[in-house]
mmCIF file with all atom_site columns, C-alpha atoms in Angstrom:
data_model
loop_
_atom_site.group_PDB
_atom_site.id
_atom_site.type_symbol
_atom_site.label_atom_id
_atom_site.label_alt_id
_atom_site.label_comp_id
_atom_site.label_asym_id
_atom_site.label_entity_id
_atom_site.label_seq_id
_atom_site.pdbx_PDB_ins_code
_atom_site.Cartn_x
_atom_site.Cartn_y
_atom_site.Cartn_z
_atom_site.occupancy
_atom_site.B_iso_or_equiv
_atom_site.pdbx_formal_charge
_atom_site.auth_seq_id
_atom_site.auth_comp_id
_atom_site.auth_asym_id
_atom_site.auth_atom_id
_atom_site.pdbx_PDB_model_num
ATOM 1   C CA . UNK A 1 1   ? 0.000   0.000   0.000   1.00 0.00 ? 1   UNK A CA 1
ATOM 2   C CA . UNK A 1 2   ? 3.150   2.613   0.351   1.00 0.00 ? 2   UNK A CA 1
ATOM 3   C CA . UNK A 1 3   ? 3.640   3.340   -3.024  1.00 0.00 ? 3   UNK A CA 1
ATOM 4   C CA . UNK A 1 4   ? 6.899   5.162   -1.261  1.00 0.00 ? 4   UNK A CA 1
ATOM 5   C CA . UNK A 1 5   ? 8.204   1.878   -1.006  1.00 0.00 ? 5   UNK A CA 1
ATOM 6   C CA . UNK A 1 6   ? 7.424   0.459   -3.898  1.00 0.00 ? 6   UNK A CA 1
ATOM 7   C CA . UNK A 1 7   ? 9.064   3.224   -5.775  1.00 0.00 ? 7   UNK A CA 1
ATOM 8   C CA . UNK A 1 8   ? 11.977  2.495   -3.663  1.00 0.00 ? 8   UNK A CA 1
ATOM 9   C CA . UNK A 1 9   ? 12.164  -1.420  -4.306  1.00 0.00 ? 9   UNK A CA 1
ATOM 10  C CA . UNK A 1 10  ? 11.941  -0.586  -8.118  1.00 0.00 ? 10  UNK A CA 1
ATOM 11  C CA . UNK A 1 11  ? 14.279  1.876   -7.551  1.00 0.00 ? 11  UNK A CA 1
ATOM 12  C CA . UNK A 1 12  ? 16.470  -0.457  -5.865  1.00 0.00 ? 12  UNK A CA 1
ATOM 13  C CA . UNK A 1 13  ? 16.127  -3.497  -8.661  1.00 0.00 ? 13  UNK A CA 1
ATOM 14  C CA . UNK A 1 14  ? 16.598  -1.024  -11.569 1.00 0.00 ? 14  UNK A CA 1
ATOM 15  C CA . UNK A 1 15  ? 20.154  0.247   -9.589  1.00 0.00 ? 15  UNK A CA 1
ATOM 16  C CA . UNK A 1 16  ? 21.493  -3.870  -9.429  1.00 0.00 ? 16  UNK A CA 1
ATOM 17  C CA . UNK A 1 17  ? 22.596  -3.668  -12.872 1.00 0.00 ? 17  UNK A CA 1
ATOM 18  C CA . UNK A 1 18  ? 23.656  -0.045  -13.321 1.00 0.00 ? 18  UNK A CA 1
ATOM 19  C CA . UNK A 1 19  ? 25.739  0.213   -10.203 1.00 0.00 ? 19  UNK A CA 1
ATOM 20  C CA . UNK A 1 20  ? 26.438  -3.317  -9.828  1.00 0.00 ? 20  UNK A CA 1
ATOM 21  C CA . UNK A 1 21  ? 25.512  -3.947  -6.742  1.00 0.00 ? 21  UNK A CA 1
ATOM 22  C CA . UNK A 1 22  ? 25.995  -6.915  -4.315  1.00 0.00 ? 22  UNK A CA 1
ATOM 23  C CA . UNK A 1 23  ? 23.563  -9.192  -3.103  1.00 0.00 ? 23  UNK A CA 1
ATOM 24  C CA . UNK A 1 24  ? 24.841  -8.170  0.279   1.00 0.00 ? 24  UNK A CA 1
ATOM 25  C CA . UNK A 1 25  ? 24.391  -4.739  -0.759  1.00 0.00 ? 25  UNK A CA 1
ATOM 26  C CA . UNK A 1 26  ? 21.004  -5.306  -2.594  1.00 0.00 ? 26  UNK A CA 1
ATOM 27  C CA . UNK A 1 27  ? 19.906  -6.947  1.040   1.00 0.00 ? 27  UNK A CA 1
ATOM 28  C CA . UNK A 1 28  ? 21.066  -4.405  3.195   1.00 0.00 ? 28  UNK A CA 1
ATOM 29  C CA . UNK A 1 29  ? 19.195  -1.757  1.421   1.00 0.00 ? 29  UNK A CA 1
ATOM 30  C CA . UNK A 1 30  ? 16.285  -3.747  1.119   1.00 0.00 ? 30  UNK A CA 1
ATOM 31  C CA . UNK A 1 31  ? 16.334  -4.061  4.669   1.00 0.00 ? 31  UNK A CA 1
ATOM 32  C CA . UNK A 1 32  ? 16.686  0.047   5.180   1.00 0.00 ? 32  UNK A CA 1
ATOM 33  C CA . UNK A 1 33  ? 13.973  0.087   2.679   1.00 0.00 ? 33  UNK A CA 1
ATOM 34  C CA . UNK A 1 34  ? 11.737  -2.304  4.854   1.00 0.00 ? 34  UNK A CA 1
ATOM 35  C CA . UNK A 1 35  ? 12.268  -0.573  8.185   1.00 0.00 ? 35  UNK A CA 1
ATOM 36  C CA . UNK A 1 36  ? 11.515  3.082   7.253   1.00 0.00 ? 36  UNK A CA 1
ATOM 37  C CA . UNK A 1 37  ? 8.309   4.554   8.764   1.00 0.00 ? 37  UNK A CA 1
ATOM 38  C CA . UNK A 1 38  ? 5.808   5.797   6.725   1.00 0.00 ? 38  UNK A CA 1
ATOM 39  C CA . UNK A 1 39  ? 4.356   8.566   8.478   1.00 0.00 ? 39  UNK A CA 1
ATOM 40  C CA . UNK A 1 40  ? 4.774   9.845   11.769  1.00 0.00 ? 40  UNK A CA 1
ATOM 41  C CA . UNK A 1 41  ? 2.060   9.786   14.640  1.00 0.00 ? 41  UNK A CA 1
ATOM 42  C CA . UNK A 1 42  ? 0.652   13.557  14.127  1.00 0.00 ? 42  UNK A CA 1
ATOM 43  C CA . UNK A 1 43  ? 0.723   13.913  10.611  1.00 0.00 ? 43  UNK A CA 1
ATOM 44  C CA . UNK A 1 44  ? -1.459  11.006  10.385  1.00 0.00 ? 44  UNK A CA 1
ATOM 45  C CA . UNK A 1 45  ? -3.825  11.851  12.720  1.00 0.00 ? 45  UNK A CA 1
ATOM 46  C CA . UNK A 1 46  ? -4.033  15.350  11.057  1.00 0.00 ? 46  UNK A CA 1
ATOM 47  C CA . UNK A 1 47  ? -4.639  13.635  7.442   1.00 0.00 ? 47  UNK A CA 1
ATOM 48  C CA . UNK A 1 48  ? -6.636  11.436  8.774   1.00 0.00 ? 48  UNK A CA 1
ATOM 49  C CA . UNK A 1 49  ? -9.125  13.936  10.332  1.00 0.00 ? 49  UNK A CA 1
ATOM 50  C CA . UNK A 1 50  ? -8.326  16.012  7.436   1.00 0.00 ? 50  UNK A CA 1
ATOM 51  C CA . UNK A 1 51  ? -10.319 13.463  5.809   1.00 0.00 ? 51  UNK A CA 1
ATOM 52  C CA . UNK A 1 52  ? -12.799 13.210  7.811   1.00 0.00 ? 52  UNK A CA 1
ATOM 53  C CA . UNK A 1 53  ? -13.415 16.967  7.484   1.00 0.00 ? 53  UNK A CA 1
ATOM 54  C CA . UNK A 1 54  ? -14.343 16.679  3.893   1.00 0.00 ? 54  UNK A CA 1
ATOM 55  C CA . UNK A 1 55  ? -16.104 13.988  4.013   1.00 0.00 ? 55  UNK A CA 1
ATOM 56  C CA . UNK A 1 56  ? -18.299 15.977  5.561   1.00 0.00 ? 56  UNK A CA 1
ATOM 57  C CA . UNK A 1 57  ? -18.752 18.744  2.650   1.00 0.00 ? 57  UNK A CA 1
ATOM 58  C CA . UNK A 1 58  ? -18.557 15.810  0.342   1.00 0.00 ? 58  UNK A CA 1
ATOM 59  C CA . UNK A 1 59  ? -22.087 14.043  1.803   1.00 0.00 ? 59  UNK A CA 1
ATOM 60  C CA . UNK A 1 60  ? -23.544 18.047  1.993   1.00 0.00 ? 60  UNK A CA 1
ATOM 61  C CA . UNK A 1 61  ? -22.226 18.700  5.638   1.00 0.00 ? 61  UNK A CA 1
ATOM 62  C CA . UNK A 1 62  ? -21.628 22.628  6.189   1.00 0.00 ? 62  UNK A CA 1
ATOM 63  C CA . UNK A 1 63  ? -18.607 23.617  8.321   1.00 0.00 ? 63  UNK A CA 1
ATOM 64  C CA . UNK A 1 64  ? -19.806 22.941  11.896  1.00 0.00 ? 64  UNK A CA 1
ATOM 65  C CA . UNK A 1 65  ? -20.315 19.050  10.472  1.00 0.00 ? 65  UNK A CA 1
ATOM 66  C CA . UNK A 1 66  ? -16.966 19.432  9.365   1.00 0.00 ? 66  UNK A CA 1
ATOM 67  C CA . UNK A 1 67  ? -15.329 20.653  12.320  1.00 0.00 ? 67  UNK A CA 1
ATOM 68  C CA . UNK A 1 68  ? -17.371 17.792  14.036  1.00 0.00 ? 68  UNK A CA 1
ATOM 69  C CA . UNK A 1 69  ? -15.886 14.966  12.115  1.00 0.00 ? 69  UNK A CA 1
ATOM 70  C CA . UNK A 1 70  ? -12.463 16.729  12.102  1.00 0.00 ? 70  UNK A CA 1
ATOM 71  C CA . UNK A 1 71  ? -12.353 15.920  15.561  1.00 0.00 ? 71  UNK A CA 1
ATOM 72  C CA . UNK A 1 72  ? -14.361 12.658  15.597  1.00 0.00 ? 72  UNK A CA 1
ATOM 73  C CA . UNK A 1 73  ? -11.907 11.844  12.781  1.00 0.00 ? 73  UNK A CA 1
ATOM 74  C CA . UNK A 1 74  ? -8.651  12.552  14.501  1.00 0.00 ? 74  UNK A CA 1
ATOM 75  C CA . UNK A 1 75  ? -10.261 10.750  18.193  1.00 0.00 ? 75  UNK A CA 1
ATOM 76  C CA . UNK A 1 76  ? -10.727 7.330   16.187  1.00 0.00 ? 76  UNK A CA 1
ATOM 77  C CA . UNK A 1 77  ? -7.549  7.399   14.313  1.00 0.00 ? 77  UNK A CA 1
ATOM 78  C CA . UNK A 1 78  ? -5.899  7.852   17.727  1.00 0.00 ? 78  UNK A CA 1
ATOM 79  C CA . UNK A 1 79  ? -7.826  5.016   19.156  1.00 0.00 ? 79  UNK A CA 1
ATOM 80  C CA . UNK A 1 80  ? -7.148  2.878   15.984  1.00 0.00 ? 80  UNK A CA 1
ATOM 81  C CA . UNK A 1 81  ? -3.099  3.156   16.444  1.00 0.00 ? 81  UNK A CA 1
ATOM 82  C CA . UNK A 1 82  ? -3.115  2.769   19.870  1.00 0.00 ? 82  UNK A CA 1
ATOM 83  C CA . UNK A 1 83  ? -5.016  -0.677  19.468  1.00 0.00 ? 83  UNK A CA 1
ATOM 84  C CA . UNK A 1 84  ? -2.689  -1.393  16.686  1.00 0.00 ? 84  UNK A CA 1
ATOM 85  C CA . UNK A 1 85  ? 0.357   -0.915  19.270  1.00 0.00 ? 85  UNK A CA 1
ATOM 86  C CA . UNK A 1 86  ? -1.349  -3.073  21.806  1.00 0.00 ? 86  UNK A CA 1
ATOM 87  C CA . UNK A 1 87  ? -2.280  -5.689  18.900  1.00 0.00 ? 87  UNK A CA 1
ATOM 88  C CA . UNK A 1 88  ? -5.929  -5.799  18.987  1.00 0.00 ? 88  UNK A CA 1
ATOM 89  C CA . UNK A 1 89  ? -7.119  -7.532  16.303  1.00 0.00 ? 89  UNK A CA 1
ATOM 90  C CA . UNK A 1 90  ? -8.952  -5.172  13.411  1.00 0.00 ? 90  UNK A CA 1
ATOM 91  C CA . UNK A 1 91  ? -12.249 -6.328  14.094  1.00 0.00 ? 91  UNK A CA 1
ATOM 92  C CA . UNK A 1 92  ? -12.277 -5.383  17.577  1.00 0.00 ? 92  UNK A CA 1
ATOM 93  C CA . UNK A 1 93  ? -10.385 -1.956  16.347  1.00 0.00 ? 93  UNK A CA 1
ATOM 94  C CA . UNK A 1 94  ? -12.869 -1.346  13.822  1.00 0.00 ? 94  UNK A CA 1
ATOM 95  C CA . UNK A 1 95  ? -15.636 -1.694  16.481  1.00 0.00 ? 95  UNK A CA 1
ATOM 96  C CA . UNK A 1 96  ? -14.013 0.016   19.272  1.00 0.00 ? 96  UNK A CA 1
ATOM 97  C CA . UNK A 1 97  ? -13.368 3.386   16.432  1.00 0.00 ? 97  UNK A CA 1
ATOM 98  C CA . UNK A 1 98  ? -16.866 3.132   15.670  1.00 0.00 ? 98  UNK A CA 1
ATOM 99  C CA . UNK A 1 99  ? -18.149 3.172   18.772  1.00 0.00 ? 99  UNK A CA 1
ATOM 100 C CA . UNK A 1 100 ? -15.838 6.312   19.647  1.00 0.00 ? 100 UNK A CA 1
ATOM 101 C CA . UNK A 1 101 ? -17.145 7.621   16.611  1.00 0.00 ? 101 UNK A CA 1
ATOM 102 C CA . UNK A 1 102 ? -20.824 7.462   17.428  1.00 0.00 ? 102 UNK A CA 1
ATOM 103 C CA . UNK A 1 103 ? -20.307 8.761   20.951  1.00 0.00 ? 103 UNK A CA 1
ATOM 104 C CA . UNK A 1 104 ? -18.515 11.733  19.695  1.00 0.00 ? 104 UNK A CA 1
ATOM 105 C CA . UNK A 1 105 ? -20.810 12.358  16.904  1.00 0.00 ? 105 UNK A CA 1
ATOM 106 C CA . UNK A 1 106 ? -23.710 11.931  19.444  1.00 0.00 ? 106 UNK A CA 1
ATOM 107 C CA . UNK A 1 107 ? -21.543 14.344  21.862  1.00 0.00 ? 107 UNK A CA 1
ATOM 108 C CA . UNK A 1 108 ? -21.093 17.162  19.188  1.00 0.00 ? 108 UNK A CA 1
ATOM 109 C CA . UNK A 1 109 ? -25.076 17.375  17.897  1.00 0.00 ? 109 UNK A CA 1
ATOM 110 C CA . UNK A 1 110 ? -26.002 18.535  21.732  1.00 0.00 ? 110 UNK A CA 1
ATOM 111 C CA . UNK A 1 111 ? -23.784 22.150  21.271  1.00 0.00 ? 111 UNK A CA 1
ATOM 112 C CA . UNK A 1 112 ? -25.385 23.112  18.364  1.00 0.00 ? 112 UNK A CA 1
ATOM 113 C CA . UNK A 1 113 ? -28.909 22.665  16.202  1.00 0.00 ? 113 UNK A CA 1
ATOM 114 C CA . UNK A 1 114 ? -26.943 23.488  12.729  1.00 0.00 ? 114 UNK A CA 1
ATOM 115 C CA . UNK A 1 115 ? -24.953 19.579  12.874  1.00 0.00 ? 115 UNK A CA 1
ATOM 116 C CA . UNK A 1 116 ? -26.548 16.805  11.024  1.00 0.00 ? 116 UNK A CA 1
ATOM 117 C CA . UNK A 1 117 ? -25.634 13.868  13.144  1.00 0.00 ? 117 UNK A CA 1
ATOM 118 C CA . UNK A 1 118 ? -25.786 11.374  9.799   1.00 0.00 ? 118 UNK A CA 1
ATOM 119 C CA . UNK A 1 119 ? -23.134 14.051  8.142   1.00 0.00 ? 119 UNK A CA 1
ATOM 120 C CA . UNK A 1 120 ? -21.129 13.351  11.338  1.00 0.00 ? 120 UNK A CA 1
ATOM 121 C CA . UNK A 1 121 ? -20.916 9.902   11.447  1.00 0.00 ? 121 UNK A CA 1
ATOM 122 C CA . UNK A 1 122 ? -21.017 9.037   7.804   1.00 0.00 ? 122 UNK A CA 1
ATOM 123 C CA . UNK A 1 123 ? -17.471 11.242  7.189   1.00 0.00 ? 123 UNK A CA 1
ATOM 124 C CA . UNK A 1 124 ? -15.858 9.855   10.303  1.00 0.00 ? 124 UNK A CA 1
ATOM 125 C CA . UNK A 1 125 ? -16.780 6.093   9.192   1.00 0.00 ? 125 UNK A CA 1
ATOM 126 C CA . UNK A 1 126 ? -14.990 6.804   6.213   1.00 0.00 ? 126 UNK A CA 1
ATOM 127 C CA . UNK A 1 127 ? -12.180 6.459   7.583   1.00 0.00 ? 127 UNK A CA 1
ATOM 128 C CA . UNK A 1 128 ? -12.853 3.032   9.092   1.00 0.00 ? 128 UNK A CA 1
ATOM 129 C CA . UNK A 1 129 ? -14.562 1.656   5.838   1.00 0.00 ? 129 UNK A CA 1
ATOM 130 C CA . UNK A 1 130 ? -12.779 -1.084  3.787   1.00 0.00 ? 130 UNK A CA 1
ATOM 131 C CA . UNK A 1 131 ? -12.388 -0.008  1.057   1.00 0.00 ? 131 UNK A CA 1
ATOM 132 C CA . UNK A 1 132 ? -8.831  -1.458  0.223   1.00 0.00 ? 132 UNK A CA 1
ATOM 133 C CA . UNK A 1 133 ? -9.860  -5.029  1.092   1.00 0.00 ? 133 UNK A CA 1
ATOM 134 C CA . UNK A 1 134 ? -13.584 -4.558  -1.194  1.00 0.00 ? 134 UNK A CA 1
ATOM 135 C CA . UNK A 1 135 ? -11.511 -3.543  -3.898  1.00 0.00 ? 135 UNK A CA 1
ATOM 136 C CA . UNK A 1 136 ? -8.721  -6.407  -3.719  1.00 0.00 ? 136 UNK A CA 1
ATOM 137 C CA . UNK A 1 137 ? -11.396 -8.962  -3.116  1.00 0.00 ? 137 UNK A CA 1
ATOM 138 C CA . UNK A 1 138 ? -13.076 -7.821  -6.674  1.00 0.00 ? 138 UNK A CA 1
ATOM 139 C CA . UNK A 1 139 ? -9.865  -7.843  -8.644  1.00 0.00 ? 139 UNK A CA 1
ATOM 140 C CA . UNK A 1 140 ? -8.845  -11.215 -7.434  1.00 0.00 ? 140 UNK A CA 1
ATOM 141 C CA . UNK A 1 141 ? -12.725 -12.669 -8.337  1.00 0.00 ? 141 UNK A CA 1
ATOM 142 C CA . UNK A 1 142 ? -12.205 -11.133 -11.089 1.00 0.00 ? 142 UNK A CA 1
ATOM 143 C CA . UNK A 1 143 ? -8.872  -12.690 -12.215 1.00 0.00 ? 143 UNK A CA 1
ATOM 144 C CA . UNK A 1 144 ? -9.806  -15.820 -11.444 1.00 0.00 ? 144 UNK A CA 1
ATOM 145 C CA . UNK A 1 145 ? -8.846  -15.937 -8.266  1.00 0.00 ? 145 UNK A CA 1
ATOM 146 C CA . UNK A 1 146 ? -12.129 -17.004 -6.188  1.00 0.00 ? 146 UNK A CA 1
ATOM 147 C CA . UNK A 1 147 ? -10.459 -18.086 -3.108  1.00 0.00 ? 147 UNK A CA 1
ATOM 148 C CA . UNK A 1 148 ? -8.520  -15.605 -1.994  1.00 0.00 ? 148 UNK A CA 1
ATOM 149 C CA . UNK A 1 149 ? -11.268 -13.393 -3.400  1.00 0.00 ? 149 UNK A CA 1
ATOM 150 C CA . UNK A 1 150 ? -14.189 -14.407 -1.028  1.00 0.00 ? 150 UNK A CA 1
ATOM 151 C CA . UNK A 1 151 ? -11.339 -14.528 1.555   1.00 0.00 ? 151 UNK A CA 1
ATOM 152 C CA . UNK A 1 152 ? -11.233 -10.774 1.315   1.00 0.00 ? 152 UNK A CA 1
ATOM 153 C CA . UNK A 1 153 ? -14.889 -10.365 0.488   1.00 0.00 ? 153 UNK A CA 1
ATOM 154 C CA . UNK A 1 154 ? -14.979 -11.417 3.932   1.00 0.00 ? 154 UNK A CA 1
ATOM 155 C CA . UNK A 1 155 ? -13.096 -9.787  5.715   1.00 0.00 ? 155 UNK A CA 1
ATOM 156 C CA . UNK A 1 156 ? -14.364 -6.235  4.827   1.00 0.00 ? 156 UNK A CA 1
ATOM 157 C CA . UNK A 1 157 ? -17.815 -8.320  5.538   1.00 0.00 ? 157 UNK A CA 1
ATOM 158 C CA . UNK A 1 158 ? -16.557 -8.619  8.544   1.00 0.00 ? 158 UNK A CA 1
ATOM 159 C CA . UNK A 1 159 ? -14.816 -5.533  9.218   1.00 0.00 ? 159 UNK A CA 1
ATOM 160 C CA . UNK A 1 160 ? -18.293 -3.642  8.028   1.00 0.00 ? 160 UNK A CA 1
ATOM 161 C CA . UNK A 1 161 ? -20.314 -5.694  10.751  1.00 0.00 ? 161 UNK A CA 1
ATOM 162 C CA . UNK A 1 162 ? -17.408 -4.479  13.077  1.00 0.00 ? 162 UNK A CA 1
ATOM 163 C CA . UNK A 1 163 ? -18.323 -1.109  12.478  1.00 0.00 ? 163 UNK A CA 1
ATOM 164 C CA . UNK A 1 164 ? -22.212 -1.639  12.532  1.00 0.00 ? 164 UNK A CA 1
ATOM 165 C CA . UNK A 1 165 ? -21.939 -3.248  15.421  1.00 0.00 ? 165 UNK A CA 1
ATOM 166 C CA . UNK A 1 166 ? -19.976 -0.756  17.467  1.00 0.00 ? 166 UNK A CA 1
ATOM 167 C CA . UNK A 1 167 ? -21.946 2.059   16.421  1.00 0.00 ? 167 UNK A CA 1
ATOM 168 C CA . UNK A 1 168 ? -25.481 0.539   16.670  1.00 0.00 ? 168 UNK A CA 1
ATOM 169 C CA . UNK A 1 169 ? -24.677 -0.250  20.487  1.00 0.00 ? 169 UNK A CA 1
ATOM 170 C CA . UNK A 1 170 ? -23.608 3.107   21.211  1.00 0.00 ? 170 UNK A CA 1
ATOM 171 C CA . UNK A 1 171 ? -27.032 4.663   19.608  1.00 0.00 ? 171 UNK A CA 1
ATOM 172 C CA . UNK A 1 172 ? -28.724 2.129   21.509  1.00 0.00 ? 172 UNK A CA 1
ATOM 173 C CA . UNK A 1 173 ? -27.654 2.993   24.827  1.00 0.00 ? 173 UNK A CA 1
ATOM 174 C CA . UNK A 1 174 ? -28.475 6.783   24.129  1.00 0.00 ? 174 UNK A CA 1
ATOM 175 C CA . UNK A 1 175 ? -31.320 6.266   22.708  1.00 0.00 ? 175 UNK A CA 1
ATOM 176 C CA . UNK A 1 176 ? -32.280 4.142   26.071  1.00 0.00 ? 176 UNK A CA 1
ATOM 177 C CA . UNK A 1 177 ? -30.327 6.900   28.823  1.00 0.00 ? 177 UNK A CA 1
ATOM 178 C CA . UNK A 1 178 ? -30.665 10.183  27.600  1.00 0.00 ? 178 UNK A CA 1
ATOM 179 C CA . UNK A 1 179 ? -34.278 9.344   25.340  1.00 0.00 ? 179 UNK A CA 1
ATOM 180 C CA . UNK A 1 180 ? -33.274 10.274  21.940  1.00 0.00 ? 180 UNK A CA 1
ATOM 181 C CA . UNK A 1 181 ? -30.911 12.777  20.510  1.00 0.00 ? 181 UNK A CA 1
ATOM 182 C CA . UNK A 1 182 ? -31.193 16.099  22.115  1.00 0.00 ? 182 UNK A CA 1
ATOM 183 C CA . UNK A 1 183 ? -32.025 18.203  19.514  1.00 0.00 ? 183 UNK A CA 1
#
């Protein structure tokens, strides 16, 4: 997925036969290669809510919606590296980000009457949504390639339940303690 990298590796096997390189040497910088980060922690969480934020103006959200799922956006990415660190396995990290995601999105309608809770929660999903493993399950059907195909069919299944799961019960429980959304 870091095309970074892969313009690195190519990089890398295009440079064994002008600079004659080693396979010691080859390894050793495919190792560097292999061990860079992509990203450091803030300037993902930025992008990441950066995303969020137009989301919002992309499903008709004005800028309070976006300033919502800014933040929503930037809580769940936090909460999805953290569980990363600690291992959790993605379905329980998709569910735990949604839920954070609904509570927040929940949170942020009771300040003001001019956010559109779906706006909210839609943009900050986004960033949770599947969309890599959806996309890799239809080219590999596609190719011929039917079991690794439904493999990954169902895992975004599973990852989308994940996420339906952790926001439904969150809306639930308001919906039962505070009676409905606010406003």
């Amino acid at each position: 997925v870091d095309l970074n990298r892969i313009d690195l590796v190519n990089d890398l096997c295009r440079s064994i036969q002008q600079k004659q390189l080693t396979i010691d040497e080859f390894d050793e910088q495919l190792h560097e290669i292999a061990a860079m980060k992509r990203y450091n922690f803030p300037t993902t969480v930025f992008f990441a809510a950066l995303g969020a934020g137009g989301f919002a103006f992309f499903f008709g959200g004005n800028w309070y919606d976006a300033a919502a799922a800014f933040f929503t956006g930037m809580a769940i990415k936090v909460i999805s590296i953290l569980m990363e660190r600690f291992e959790i396995n993605s379905f329980f990290n998709m569910g735990i980000s949604a839920c954070a995601a609904e509570l927040l999105s929940l949170i942020f309608i009771q300040f003001s009457s001019d956010m559109n809770h779906s706006v909210i929660i839609i943009s900050s999903i986004m960033l949770l949504v599947p969309g890599l493993a959806i996309t890799n399950a239809v080219r590999d059907i596609v190719a011929g390639d039917y079991l690794s195909g439904m493999a990954r069919a169902m895992e975004a299944f599973l990852v989308a339940i994940a996420i339906a799961i952790g926001t439904g019960i969150v809306y639930s429980i308001w919906i039962k303690t505070m009676g409905g959304m606010l406003l």
